[in-house]
């Protein structure tokens, strides 16, 4: 908190206060609905949001992340508490939030934030695209004025598409008008708080045209009062049973927070993954102590905060103040907010999450990057957020292994007028040293590419042998920063095969870490110190000396 306070600029104040006010207008009904989704009283959503926002403002590194009960964590909470009596669920939900905070601290101590490194840019864009579609789908009830049924994204979408005739006319008109007005206004005035104006305009329209009497729904009653503070009281045996569920929630909320935080980062102002674990622990600790439920970051509220000009964590503090003020003072105004307009605000924020330009950039850069992004989106829609993230990580790792398993390689030669040695395939005038093959392998050497290395290294030797008798084969190790036992064994097999053909085998540009690994495998002794060279020029010079000039 001290970091962002010291760097705060007065010019940000207006945007942060507007962001706090606008997000409050959406947060209140959203977190209440998510609490009901989790199977606990709606007021617990408000309490959890207050505690989570305060905890994150103290320790969080994301500028605009809005914390509170979210649909994914709420669904996982509902599953975890399904067998708990209804009267006991509030205490169990608060305990689950505290257990989630504990797992975040354990992950921080074990430095498991490195998991965030598996979340590539295509995964990020694909994930947010999937979340955007889920956000839109989740608001179909509010936009159309009907009860959308179905189990999953596509069944619900199909139900809505086949029941458009049942849609409530005034609700559709109101939501469509608000959405269109916000999209046009944001295009015309990109820095204007269009979401706030859209909500206020919709609320005025409901009152002016008596739309409540025509069936347009509003937020309705909001409980008054402030939450209690303290530890929930549940038996110790029940606490142990909640720990596995809390671990799953901690993983989902961490990945969700990192992905969302990176999506809204500007320049070098990226969230620190390890510190985010502590911030997420603080958020869930605050939610649990206020007798709320597990909390995560909200992509929709973060998008709204950015859309109206929010710049710092002060927007979250303003949201806390606004939420408390709303509960104590402004309940009649919030109760009059039309749910159709709230749905339109969510769709407006969701549309801003879909980065079409990035998808096109991926397509131009490499097809697999686009496929990872689209695969992530589809996985999120088909399997859910947790499973979708796991599928996305698998796709990223599989693509990495595919590229590392079939890396670039090169036979090197001299290019007239150009210093150093270069890939002979890159320069038509490149000239290999007669009788000497200098072969470069551009990857770590390990089990996934060891067999391919053997095949291509021998092929490079055989190709060179067609032009001149090969007497030396030197492996340029500058890109081999790591080797496993399979790679070491394969390297020795290549050495033995070449030696069997009467070819001397050597290494050049071997880093110290790799040299230590080769020594532990006994390879340096079998190759010989006289055939291990610090640079390519020393290897070439040694070859010429052995050949008599």
Tab-separated table of N, CA and C in Angstrom, residues 290-449:
chain	number	residue	atom	x	y	z
A	290	UNK	N	-14.732	-11.329	8.127
A	290	UNK	CA	-16.014	-10.624	8.087
A	290	UNK	C	-17.164	-11.586	7.794
A	291	UNK	N	-16.880	-12.888	7.965
A	291	UNK	CA	-17.901	-13.930	7.805
A	291	UNK	C	-18.478	-13.939	6.386
A	292	UNK	N	-17.572	-13.775	5.404
A	292	UNK	CA	-17.999	-13.839	4.012
A	292	UNK	C	-17.701	-15.199	3.418
A	293	UNK	N	-17.233	-15.226	2.170
A	293	UNK	CA	-16.945	-16.470	1.466
A	293	UNK	C	-15.722	-16.270	0.588
A	294	UNK	N	-15.121	-17.345	0.057
A	294	UNK	CA	-13.892	-17.204	-0.753
A	294	UNK	C	-14.050	-16.190	-1.873
A	295	UNK	N	-12.993	-15.442	-2.116
A	295	UNK	CA	-13.039	-14.339	-3.072
A	295	UNK	C	-11.912	-14.437	-4.080
A	296	UNK	N	-12.150	-13.837	-5.234
A	296	UNK	CA	-11.179	-13.824	-6.314
A	296	UNK	C	-11.273	-12.486	-7.021
A	297	UNK	N	-10.483	-12.328	-8.080
A	297	UNK	CA	-10.547	-11.092	-8.858
A	297	UNK	C	-11.710	-11.150	-9.833
A	298	UNK	N	-12.224	-10.007	-10.181
A	298	UNK	CA	-13.340	-9.893	-11.114
A	298	UNK	C	-12.872	-9.220	-12.396
A	299	UNK	N	-12.889	-9.957	-13.502
A	299	UNK	CA	-12.534	-9.356	-14.779
A	299	UNK	C	-13.506	-8.277	-15.201
A	300	UNK	N	-14.798	-8.491	-14.921
A	300	UNK	CA	-15.804	-7.516	-15.345
A	300	UNK	C	-15.668	-6.211	-14.580
A	301	UNK	N	-15.511	-6.291	-13.255
A	301	UNK	CA	-15.398	-5.057	-12.473
A	301	UNK	C	-14.077	-4.353	-12.761
A	302	UNK	N	-13.017	-5.124	-12.988
A	302	UNK	CA	-11.740	-4.510	-13.343
A	302	UNK	C	-11.846	-3.790	-14.675
A	303	UNK	N	-12.538	-4.402	-15.624
A	303	UNK	CA	-12.734	-3.762	-16.927
A	303	UNK	C	-13.551	-2.483	-16.788
A	304	UNK	N	-14.564	-2.511	-15.927
A	304	UNK	CA	-15.377	-1.317	-15.709
A	304	UNK	C	-14.526	-0.213	-15.082
A	305	UNK	N	-13.710	-0.585	-14.086
A	305	UNK	CA	-12.843	0.412	-13.440
A	305	UNK	C	-11.906	1.061	-14.447
A	306	UNK	N	-11.348	0.267	-15.336
A	306	UNK	CA	-10.461	0.823	-16.354
A	306	UNK	C	-11.243	1.686	-17.337
A	307	UNK	N	-12.451	1.248	-17.683
A	307	UNK	CA	-13.240	1.966	-18.686
A	307	UNK	C	-13.600	3.377	-18.243
A	308	UNK	N	-13.777	3.587	-16.926
A	308	UNK	CA	-14.177	4.914	-16.453
A	308	UNK	C	-12.982	5.738	-15.975
A	309	UNK	N	-11.764	5.226	-16.191
A	309	UNK	CA	-10.584	6.032	-15.899
A	309	UNK	C	-9.869	5.738	-14.608
A	310	UNK	N	-10.125	4.574	-13.968
A	310	UNK	CA	-9.399	4.216	-12.761
A	310	UNK	C	-7.917	4.029	-13.040
A	311	UNK	N	-7.073	4.388	-12.078
A	311	UNK	CA	-5.630	4.325	-12.297
A	311	UNK	C	-4.863	3.592	-11.204
A	312	UNK	N	-5.443	3.398	-10.027
A	312	UNK	CA	-4.665	2.826	-8.937
A	312	UNK	C	-5.561	2.050	-7.974
A	313	UNK	N	-4.913	1.478	-6.933
A	313	UNK	CA	-5.646	0.731	-5.914
A	313	UNK	C	-6.600	1.606	-5.118
A	314	UNK	N	-6.468	2.927	-5.249
A	314	UNK	CA	-7.416	3.789	-4.557
A	314	UNK	C	-8.837	3.544	-5.060
A	315	UNK	N	-8.967	3.084	-6.309
A	315	UNK	CA	-10.295	2.755	-6.833
A	315	UNK	C	-10.935	1.649	-5.995
A	316	UNK	N	-10.116	0.670	-5.552
A	316	UNK	CA	-10.641	-0.391	-4.691
A	316	UNK	C	-11.049	0.133	-3.337
A	317	UNK	N	-10.238	1.038	-2.772
A	317	UNK	CA	-10.597	1.640	-1.488
A	317	UNK	C	-11.888	2.439	-1.628
A	318	UNK	N	-12.015	3.179	-2.741
A	318	UNK	CA	-13.241	3.937	-2.984
A	318	UNK	C	-14.439	3.002	-3.127
A	319	UNK	N	-14.218	1.823	-3.704
A	319	UNK	CA	-15.292	0.845	-3.818
A	319	UNK	C	-15.732	0.357	-2.444
A	320	UNK	N	-14.765	0.159	-1.536
A	320	UNK	CA	-15.102	-0.246	-0.170
A	320	UNK	C	-15.961	0.829	0.494
A	321	UNK	N	-15.504	2.071	0.396
A	321	UNK	CA	-16.265	3.177	0.998
A	321	UNK	C	-17.646	3.257	0.362
A	322	UNK	N	-17.692	3.130	-0.973
A	322	UNK	CA	-18.982	3.190	-1.658
A	322	UNK	C	-19.902	2.059	-1.251
A	323	UNK	N	-19.340	0.856	-1.080
A	323	UNK	CA	-20.166	-0.285	-0.689
A	323	UNK	C	-20.723	-0.101	0.718
A	324	UNK	N	-19.858	0.354	1.641
A	324	UNK	CA	-20.339	0.600	3.008
A	324	UNK	C	-21.395	1.701	3.006
A	325	UNK	N	-21.136	2.771	2.246
A	325	UNK	CA	-22.114	3.866	2.173
A	325	UNK	C	-23.411	3.386	1.550
A	326	UNK	N	-23.278	2.512	0.524
A	326	UNK	CA	-24.490	2.007	-0.123
A	326	UNK	C	-25.332	1.194	0.846
A	327	UNK	N	-24.655	0.355	1.645
A	327	UNK	CA	-25.387	-0.478	2.603
A	327	UNK	C	-26.058	0.385	3.666
A	328	UNK	N	-25.364	1.460	4.085
A	328	UNK	CA	-25.889	2.274	5.187
A	328	UNK	C	-26.808	3.396	4.720
A	329	UNK	N	-26.515	4.006	3.559
A	329	UNK	CA	-27.186	5.255	3.204
A	329	UNK	C	-27.967	5.225	1.895
A	330	UNK	N	-27.447	4.492	0.913
A	330	UNK	CA	-28.018	4.620	-0.433
A	330	UNK	C	-28.785	3.393	-0.883
A	331	UNK	N	-29.303	2.651	0.057
A	331	UNK	CA	-30.011	1.443	-0.344
A	331	UNK	C	-31.192	1.705	-1.270
A	332	UNK	N	-31.981	2.767	-1.070
A	332	UNK	CA	-33.104	2.981	-1.998
A	332	UNK	C	-32.671	3.199	-3.443
A	333	UNK	N	-31.539	3.899	-3.644
A	333	UNK	CA	-31.052	4.136	-5.009
A	333	UNK	C	-30.575	2.836	-5.641
A	334	UNK	N	-29.777	2.071	-4.884
A	334	UNK	CA	-29.266	0.811	-5.424
A	334	UNK	C	-30.397	-0.173	-5.670
A	335	UNK	N	-31.381	-0.166	-4.823
A	335	UNK	CA	-32.515	-1.068	-5.006
A	335	UNK	C	-33.294	-0.741	-6.274
A	336	UNK	N	-33.158	0.510	-6.759
A	336	UNK	CA	-33.882	0.919	-7.970
A	336	UNK	C	-33.110	0.638	-9.251
A	337	UNK	N	-31.860	0.196	-9.157
A	337	UNK	CA	-31.094	-0.113	-10.366
A	337	UNK	C	-31.774	-1.250	-11.138
A	338	UNK	N	-32.040	-1.051	-12.424
A	338	UNK	CA	-32.629	-2.134	-13.221
A	338	UNK	C	-31.601	-3.219	-13.521
A	339	UNK	N	-31.989	-4.464	-13.325
A	339	UNK	CA	-31.058	-5.571	-13.567
A	339	UNK	C	-30.700	-5.676	-15.049
A	340	UNK	N	-31.588	-5.242	-15.927
A	340	UNK	CA	-31.278	-5.278	-17.361
A	340	UNK	C	-30.100	-4.361	-17.687
A	341	UNK	N	-30.058	-3.193	-17.052
A	341	UNK	CA	-28.952	-2.270	-17.286
A	341	UNK	C	-27.656	-2.802	-16.692
A	342	UNK	N	-27.761	-3.459	-15.531
A	342	UNK	CA	-26.574	-4.082	-14.960
A	342	UNK	C	-26.024	-5.154	-15.903
A	343	UNK	N	-26.930	-5.916	-16.493
A	343	UNK	CA	-26.504	-6.916	-17.472
A	343	UNK	C	-25.827	-6.279	-18.667
A	344	UNK	N	-26.350	-5.143	-19.113
A	344	UNK	CA	-25.743	-4.437	-20.243
A	344	UNK	C	-24.346	-3.937	-19.892
A	345	UNK	N	-24.145	-3.489	-18.643
A	345	UNK	CA	-22.821	-3.042	-18.212
A	345	UNK	C	-21.836	-4.206	-18.235
A	346	UNK	N	-22.282	-5.379	-17.813
A	346	UNK	CA	-21.413	-6.555	-17.830
A	346	UNK	C	-21.028	-6.913	-19.265
A	347	UNK	N	-21.996	-6.898	-20.166
A	347	UNK	CA	-21.713	-7.224	-21.572
A	347	UNK	C	-20.755	-6.187	-22.158
A	348	UNK	N	-20.963	-4.922	-21.821
A	348	UNK	CA	-20.068	-3.862	-22.286
A	348	UNK	C	-18.639	-4.124	-21.820
A	349	UNK	N	-18.484	-4.500	-20.548
A	349	UNK	CA	-17.147	-4.808	-20.025
A	349	UNK	C	-16.578	-6.056	-20.682
A	350	UNK	N	-17.430	-7.055	-20.941
A	350	UNK	CA	-16.969	-8.295	-21.553
A	350	UNK	C	-16.446	-8.056	-22.967
A	351	UNK	N	-17.138	-7.237	-23.724
A	351	UNK	CA	-16.714	-6.946	-25.097
A	351	UNK	C	-15.319	-6.332	-25.103
A	352	UNK	N	-15.027	-5.541	-24.096
A	352	UNK	CA	-13.714	-4.894	-24.016
A	352	UNK	C	-12.607	-5.893	-23.663
A	353	UNK	N	-12.987	-7.072	-23.173
A	353	UNK	CA	-11.992	-8.085	-22.837
A	353	UNK	C	-11.524	-8.881	-24.056
A	354	UNK	N	-12.298	-8.879	-25.117
A	354	UNK	CA	-11.976	-9.686	-26.298
A	354	UNK	C	-10.987	-8.911	-27.167
A	355	UNK	N	-9.766	-9.422	-27.267
A	355	UNK	CA	-8.693	-8.731	-27.983
A	355	UNK	C	-8.559	-9.309	-29.391
A	356	UNK	N	-9.404	-8.851	-30.287
A	356	UNK	CA	-9.398	-9.353	-31.659
A	356	UNK	C	-8.066	-9.086	-32.343
A	357	UNK	N	-7.494	-7.912	-32.100
A	357	UNK	CA	-6.212	-7.584	-32.729
A	357	UNK	C	-5.110	-8.541	-32.306
A	358	UNK	N	-5.135	-8.955	-31.039
A	358	UNK	CA	-4.128	-9.901	-30.574
A	358	UNK	C	-4.293	-11.251	-31.258
A	359	UNK	N	-5.531	-11.701	-31.425
A	359	UNK	CA	-5.768	-12.972	-32.109
A	359	UNK	C	-5.260	-12.923	-33.544
A	360	UNK	N	-5.474	-11.807	-34.210
A	360	UNK	CA	-4.971	-11.652	-35.578
A	360	UNK	C	-3.447	-11.620	-35.588
A	361	UNK	N	-2.859	-11.000	-34.564
A	361	UNK	CA	-1.393	-10.958	-34.474
A	361	UNK	C	-0.824	-12.355	-34.275
A	362	UNK	N	-1.489	-13.157	-33.438
A	362	UNK	CA	-1.044	-14.533	-33.237
A	362	UNK	C	-1.088	-15.308	-34.552
A	363	UNK	N	-2.165	-15.094	-35.315
A	363	UNK	CA	-2.309	-15.811	-36.586
A	363	UNK	C	-1.183	-15.457	-37.549
A	364	UNK	N	-0.779	-14.182	-37.548
A	364	UNK	CA	0.309	-13.772	-38.434
A	364	UNK	C	1.657	-14.284	-37.943
A	365	UNK	N	1.801	-14.370	-36.627
A	365	UNK	CA	3.101	-14.747	-36.058
A	365	UNK	C	3.351	-16.247	-36.182
A	366	UNK	N	2.430	-17.059	-35.657
A	366	UNK	CA	2.574	-18.508	-35.721
A	366	UNK	C	1.213	-19.144	-35.499
A	367	UNK	N	0.837	-20.064	-36.345
A	367	UNK	CA	-0.487	-20.670	-36.268
A	367	UNK	C	-0.720	-21.336	-34.926
A	368	UNK	N	0.308	-21.977	-34.372
A	368	UNK	CA	0.122	-22.674	-33.100
A	368	UNK	C	-0.229	-21.714	-31.967
A	369	UNK	N	0.276	-20.472	-32.033
A	369	UNK	CA	-0.068	-19.497	-30.995
A	369	UNK	C	-1.570	-19.192	-31.032
A	370	UNK	N	-2.107	-19.043	-32.239
A	370	UNK	CA	-3.548	-18.805	-32.383
A	370	UNK	C	-4.331	-20.020	-31.899
A	371	UNK	N	-3.865	-21.220	-32.232
A	371	UNK	CA	-4.572	-22.428	-31.819
A	371	UNK	C	-4.578	-22.582	-30.302
A	372	UNK	N	-3.488	-22.192	-29.639
A	372	UNK	CA	-3.450	-22.249	-28.176
A	372	UNK	C	-4.474	-21.278	-27.591
A	373	UNK	N	-4.537	-20.070	-28.154
A	373	UNK	CA	-5.500	-19.073	-27.665
A	373	UNK	C	-6.933	-19.567	-27.855
A	374	UNK	N	-7.240	-20.051	-29.061
A	374	UNK	CA	-8.603	-20.534	-29.340
A	374	UNK	C	-8.901	-21.796	-28.538
A	375	UNK	N	-7.888	-22.664	-28.369
A	375	UNK	CA	-8.086	-23.866	-27.567
A	375	UNK	C	-8.378	-23.530	-26.115
A	376	UNK	N	-7.702	-22.508	-25.600
A	376	UNK	CA	-7.964	-22.065	-24.231
A	376	UNK	C	-9.390	-21.545	-24.092
A	377	UNK	N	-9.799	-20.725	-25.049
A	377	UNK	CA	-11.174	-20.202	-25.022
A	377	UNK	C	-12.185	-21.344	-25.024
A	378	UNK	N	-12.007	-22.292	-25.937
A	378	UNK	CA	-12.938	-23.410	-26.044
A	378	UNK	C	-12.919	-24.262	-24.787
A	379	UNK	N	-11.734	-24.485	-24.207
A	379	UNK	CA	-11.636	-25.285	-22.990
A	379	UNK	C	-12.368	-24.618	-21.832
A	380	UNK	N	-12.226	-23.296	-21.707
A	380	UNK	CA	-12.929	-22.573	-20.644
A	380	UNK	C	-14.444	-22.695	-20.828
A	381	UNK	N	-14.903	-22.600	-22.074
A	381	UNK	CA	-16.339	-22.656	-22.334
A	381	UNK	C	-16.897	-24.058	-22.132
A	382	UNK	N	-16.123	-25.072	-22.500
A	382	UNK	CA	-16.624	-26.444	-22.451
A	382	UNK	C	-16.472	-27.087	-21.083
A	383	UNK	N	-15.364	-26.811	-20.411
A	383	UNK	CA	-15.054	-27.550	-19.186
A	383	UNK	C	-15.119	-26.720	-17.919
A	384	UNK	N	-15.128	-25.408	-18.035
A	384	UNK	CA	-15.108	-24.555	-16.865
A	384	UNK	C	-13.751	-23.889	-16.693
A	385	UNK	N	-13.679	-22.981	-15.736
A	385	UNK	CA	-12.482	-22.164	-15.595
A	385	UNK	C	-11.285	-22.988	-15.128
A	386	UNK	N	-11.421	-23.766	-14.058
A	386	UNK	CA	-10.296	-24.537	-13.529
A	386	UNK	C	-9.780	-25.511	-14.578
A	387	UNK	N	-10.687	-26.324	-15.118
A	387	UNK	CA	-10.263	-27.294	-16.121
A	387	UNK	C	-9.732	-26.600	-17.367
A	388	UNK	N	-10.341	-25.462	-17.721
A	388	UNK	CA	-9.884	-24.723	-18.894
A	388	UNK	C	-8.465	-24.214	-18.732
A	389	UNK	N	-8.127	-23.726	-17.527
A	389	UNK	CA	-6.761	-23.264	-17.270
A	389	UNK	C	-5.783	-24.430	-17.358
A	390	UNK	N	-6.154	-25.578	-16.780
A	390	UNK	CA	-5.279	-26.751	-16.841
A	390	UNK	C	-5.068	-27.204	-18.276
A	391	UNK	N	-6.134	-27.200	-19.069
A	391	UNK	CA	-6.002	-27.559	-20.486
A	391	UNK	C	-5.086	-26.568	-21.196
A	392	UNK	N	-5.241	-25.277	-20.879
A	392	UNK	CA	-4.412	-24.251	-21.515
A	392	UNK	C	-2.940	-24.441	-21.169
A	393	UNK	N	-2.657	-24.746	-19.894
A	393	UNK	CA	-1.270	-24.992	-19.498
A	393	UNK	C	-0.721	-26.214	-20.228
A	394	UNK	N	-1.550	-27.252	-20.340
A	394	UNK	CA	-1.115	-28.448	-21.077
A	394	UNK	C	-0.801	-28.110	-22.528
A	395	UNK	N	-1.656	-27.310	-23.164
A	395	UNK	CA	-1.413	-26.939	-24.562
A	395	UNK	C	-0.114	-26.153	-24.709
A	396	UNK	N	0.139	-25.236	-23.773
A	396	UNK	CA	1.368	-24.444	-23.839
A	396	UNK	C	2.604	-25.315	-23.671
A	397	UNK	N	2.547	-26.210	-22.674
A	397	UNK	CA	3.693	-27.083	-22.427
A	397	UNK	C	3.893	-28.044	-23.596
A	398	UNK	N	2.784	-28.573	-24.148
A	398	UNK	CA	2.894	-29.485	-25.283
A	398	UNK	C	3.513	-28.780	-26.490
A	399	UNK	N	3.115	-27.529	-26.726
A	399	UNK	CA	3.700	-26.790	-27.848
A	399	UNK	C	5.178	-26.508	-27.595
A	400	UNK	N	5.519	-26.192	-26.339
A	400	UNK	CA	6.930	-25.972	-26.000
A	400	UNK	C	7.751	-27.237	-26.241
A	401	UNK	N	7.237	-28.372	-25.773
A	401	UNK	CA	7.954	-29.633	-25.971
A	401	UNK	C	8.076	-29.971	-27.451
A	402	UNK	N	7.014	-29.668	-28.212
A	402	UNK	CA	7.069	-29.942	-29.649
A	402	UNK	C	8.197	-29.152	-30.297
A	403	UNK	N	8.319	-27.874	-29.923
A	403	UNK	CA	9.358	-27.042	-30.537
A	403	UNK	C	10.753	-27.406	-30.030
A	404	UNK	N	10.847	-27.736	-28.732
A	404	UNK	CA	12.151	-28.109	-28.191
A	404	UNK	C	12.566	-29.494	-28.672
A	405	UNK	N	11.569	-30.365	-28.907
A	405	UNK	CA	11.886	-31.708	-29.387
A	405	UNK	C	12.368	-31.700	-30.829
A	406	UNK	N	12.038	-30.681	-31.578
A	406	UNK	CA	12.485	-30.557	-32.973
A	406	UNK	C	13.073	-29.160	-33.186
A	407	UNK	N	14.207	-28.888	-32.525
A	407	UNK	CA	14.768	-27.538	-32.585
A	407	UNK	C	15.535	-27.290	-33.883
A	408	UNK	N	15.971	-26.067	-34.029
A	408	UNK	CA	16.829	-25.719	-35.173
A	408	UNK	C	18.225	-26.286	-34.927
A	409	UNK	N	18.894	-26.699	-35.994
A	409	UNK	CA	20.285	-27.107	-35.906
A	409	UNK	C	21.026	-26.521	-37.106
A	410	UNK	N	22.347	-26.610	-37.095
A	410	UNK	CA	23.116	-25.993	-38.180
A	410	UNK	C	24.500	-26.593	-38.261
A	411	UNK	N	24.992	-26.718	-39.492
A	411	UNK	CA	26.407	-26.962	-39.739
A	411	UNK	C	27.024	-25.606	-40.059
A	412	UNK	N	28.175	-25.308	-39.451
A	412	UNK	CA	28.733	-23.964	-39.517
A	412	UNK	C	29.928	-23.889	-40.469
A	413	UNK	N	30.056	-22.689	-41.054
A	413	UNK	CA	31.190	-22.417	-41.933
A	413	UNK	C	31.525	-20.937	-41.904
A	414	UNK	N	32.551	-20.573	-42.662
A	414	UNK	CA	32.978	-19.178	-42.728
A	414	UNK	C	32.337	-18.482	-43.921
A	415	UNK	N	31.942	-17.213	-43.697
A	415	UNK	CA	31.355	-16.392	-44.749
A	415	UNK	C	32.340	-15.274	-45.065
A	416	UNK	N	32.782	-15.150	-46.324
A	416	UNK	CA	33.744	-14.096	-46.675
A	416	UNK	C	33.228	-12.713	-46.273
A	417	UNK	N	34.075	-11.965	-45.559
A	417	UNK	CA	33.721	-10.605	-45.155
A	417	UNK	C	32.852	-10.519	-43.923
A	418	UNK	N	32.543	-11.643	-43.276
A	418	UNK	CA	31.671	-11.645	-42.102
A	418	UNK	C	32.362	-12.408	-40.973
A	419	UNK	N	32.530	-11.750	-39.838
A	419	UNK	CA	33.256	-12.359	-38.723
A	419	UNK	C	32.488	-13.534	-38.143
A	420	UNK	N	33.225	-14.500	-37.600
A	420	UNK	CA	32.609	-15.634	-36.941
A	420	UNK	C	32.227	-16.736	-37.902
A	421	UNK	N	31.552	-17.760	-37.352
A	421	UNK	CA	31.063	-18.876	-38.151
A	421	UNK	C	29.548	-18.845	-38.155
A	422	UNK	N	28.965	-19.254	-39.294
A	422	UNK	CA	27.523	-19.091	-39.484
A	422	UNK	C	26.920	-20.321	-40.129
A	423	UNK	N	25.600	-20.416	-40.015
A	423	UNK	CA	24.848	-21.527	-40.605
A	423	UNK	C	25.058	-21.526	-42.123
A	424	UNK	N	25.539	-22.636	-42.649
A	424	UNK	CA	25.817	-22.694	-44.090
A	424	UNK	C	24.533	-22.612	-44.905
A	425	UNK	N	23.382	-22.934	-44.288
A	425	UNK	CA	22.111	-22.839	-45.012
A	425	UNK	C	21.629	-21.403	-45.125
A	426	UNK	N	22.183	-20.509	-44.303
A	426	UNK	CA	21.751	-19.109	-44.326
A	426	UNK	C	22.525	-18.273	-45.332
A	427	UNK	N	23.683	-18.749	-45.764
A	427	UNK	CA	24.532	-17.963	-46.669
A	427	UNK	C	25.006	-18.861	-47.809
A	428	UNK	N	24.663	-18.481	-49.020
A	428	UNK	CA	25.056	-19.292	-50.173
A	428	UNK	C	26.571	-19.352	-50.324
A	429	UNK	N	27.276	-18.283	-49.906
A	429	UNK	CA	28.735	-18.230	-50.064
A	429	UNK	C	29.475	-18.812	-48.860
A	430	UNK	N	28.758	-19.401	-47.894
A	430	UNK	CA	29.406	-19.963	-46.716
A	430	UNK	C	30.309	-21.133	-47.110
A	431	UNK	N	31.453	-21.246	-46.456
A	431	UNK	CA	32.437	-22.286	-46.795
A	431	UNK	C	32.786	-23.080	-45.542
A	432	UNK	N	32.349	-24.341	-45.447
A	432	UNK	CA	32.762	-25.182	-44.320
A	432	UNK	C	34.262	-25.453	-44.377
A	433	UNK	N	34.845	-25.765	-43.242
A	433	UNK	CA	36.254	-26.147	-43.208
A	433	UNK	C	36.360	-27.580	-43.715
A	434	UNK	N	37.090	-27.823	-44.777
A	434	UNK	CA	37.190	-29.191	-45.316
A	434	UNK	C	37.671	-30.182	-44.260
A	435	UNK	N	36.936	-31.271	-44.113
A	435	UNK	CA	37.316	-32.314	-43.162
A	435	UNK	C	36.857	-32.062	-41.743
A	436	UNK	N	36.269	-30.891	-41.477
A	436	UNK	CA	35.821	-30.527	-40.127
A	436	UNK	C	34.326	-30.192	-40.156
A	437	UNK	N	33.559	-30.892	-39.354
A	437	UNK	CA	32.139	-30.574	-39.182
A	437	UNK	C	31.961	-29.896	-37.825
A	438	UNK	N	31.507	-28.650	-37.858
A	438	UNK	CA	31.121	-27.969	-36.620
A	438	UNK	C	29.600	-27.884	-36.630
A	439	UNK	N	29.014	-28.627	-35.700
A	439	UNK	CA	27.562	-28.822	-35.686
A	439	UNK	C	26.973	-28.151	-34.438
A	440	UNK	N	25.932	-27.331	-34.659
A	440	UNK	CA	25.297	-26.611	-33.542
A	440	UNK	C	23.879	-27.136	-33.322
A	441	UNK	N	23.554	-27.428	-32.076
A	441	UNK	CA	22.222	-27.905	-31.665
A	441	UNK	C	21.588	-26.823	-30.805
A	442	UNK	N	20.491	-26.207	-31.298
A	442	UNK	CA	19.938	-25.008	-30.659
A	442	UNK	C	18.864	-25.334	-29.636
A	443	UNK	N	19.226	-26.142	-28.648
A	443	UNK	CA	18.250	-26.505	-27.619
A	443	UNK	C	18.962	-27.243	-26.502
A	444	UNK	N	18.382	-27.271	-25.301
A	444	UNK	CA	18.856	-28.244	-24.315
A	444	UNK	C	18.741	-29.651	-24.897
A	445	UNK	N	19.537	-30.558	-24.410
A	445	UNK	CA	19.539	-31.932	-24.913
A	445	UNK	C	18.961	-32.830	-23.823
A	446	UNK	N	17.776	-33.364	-24.086
A	446	UNK	CA	17.111	-34.163	-23.062
A	446	UNK	C	16.250	-35.228	-23.741
A	447	UNK	N	15.521	-35.983	-22.912
A	447	UNK	CA	14.845	-37.186	-23.400
A	447	UNK	C	13.922	-36.941	-24.586
A	448	UNK	N	13.278	-35.744	-24.637
A	448	UNK	CA	12.287	-35.495	-25.686
A	448	UNK	C	12.918	-35.274	-27.054
A	449	UNK	N	14.197	-34.874	-27.110
A	449	UNK	CA	14.809	-34.606	-28.413
A	449	UNK	C	16.111	-35.369	-28.637
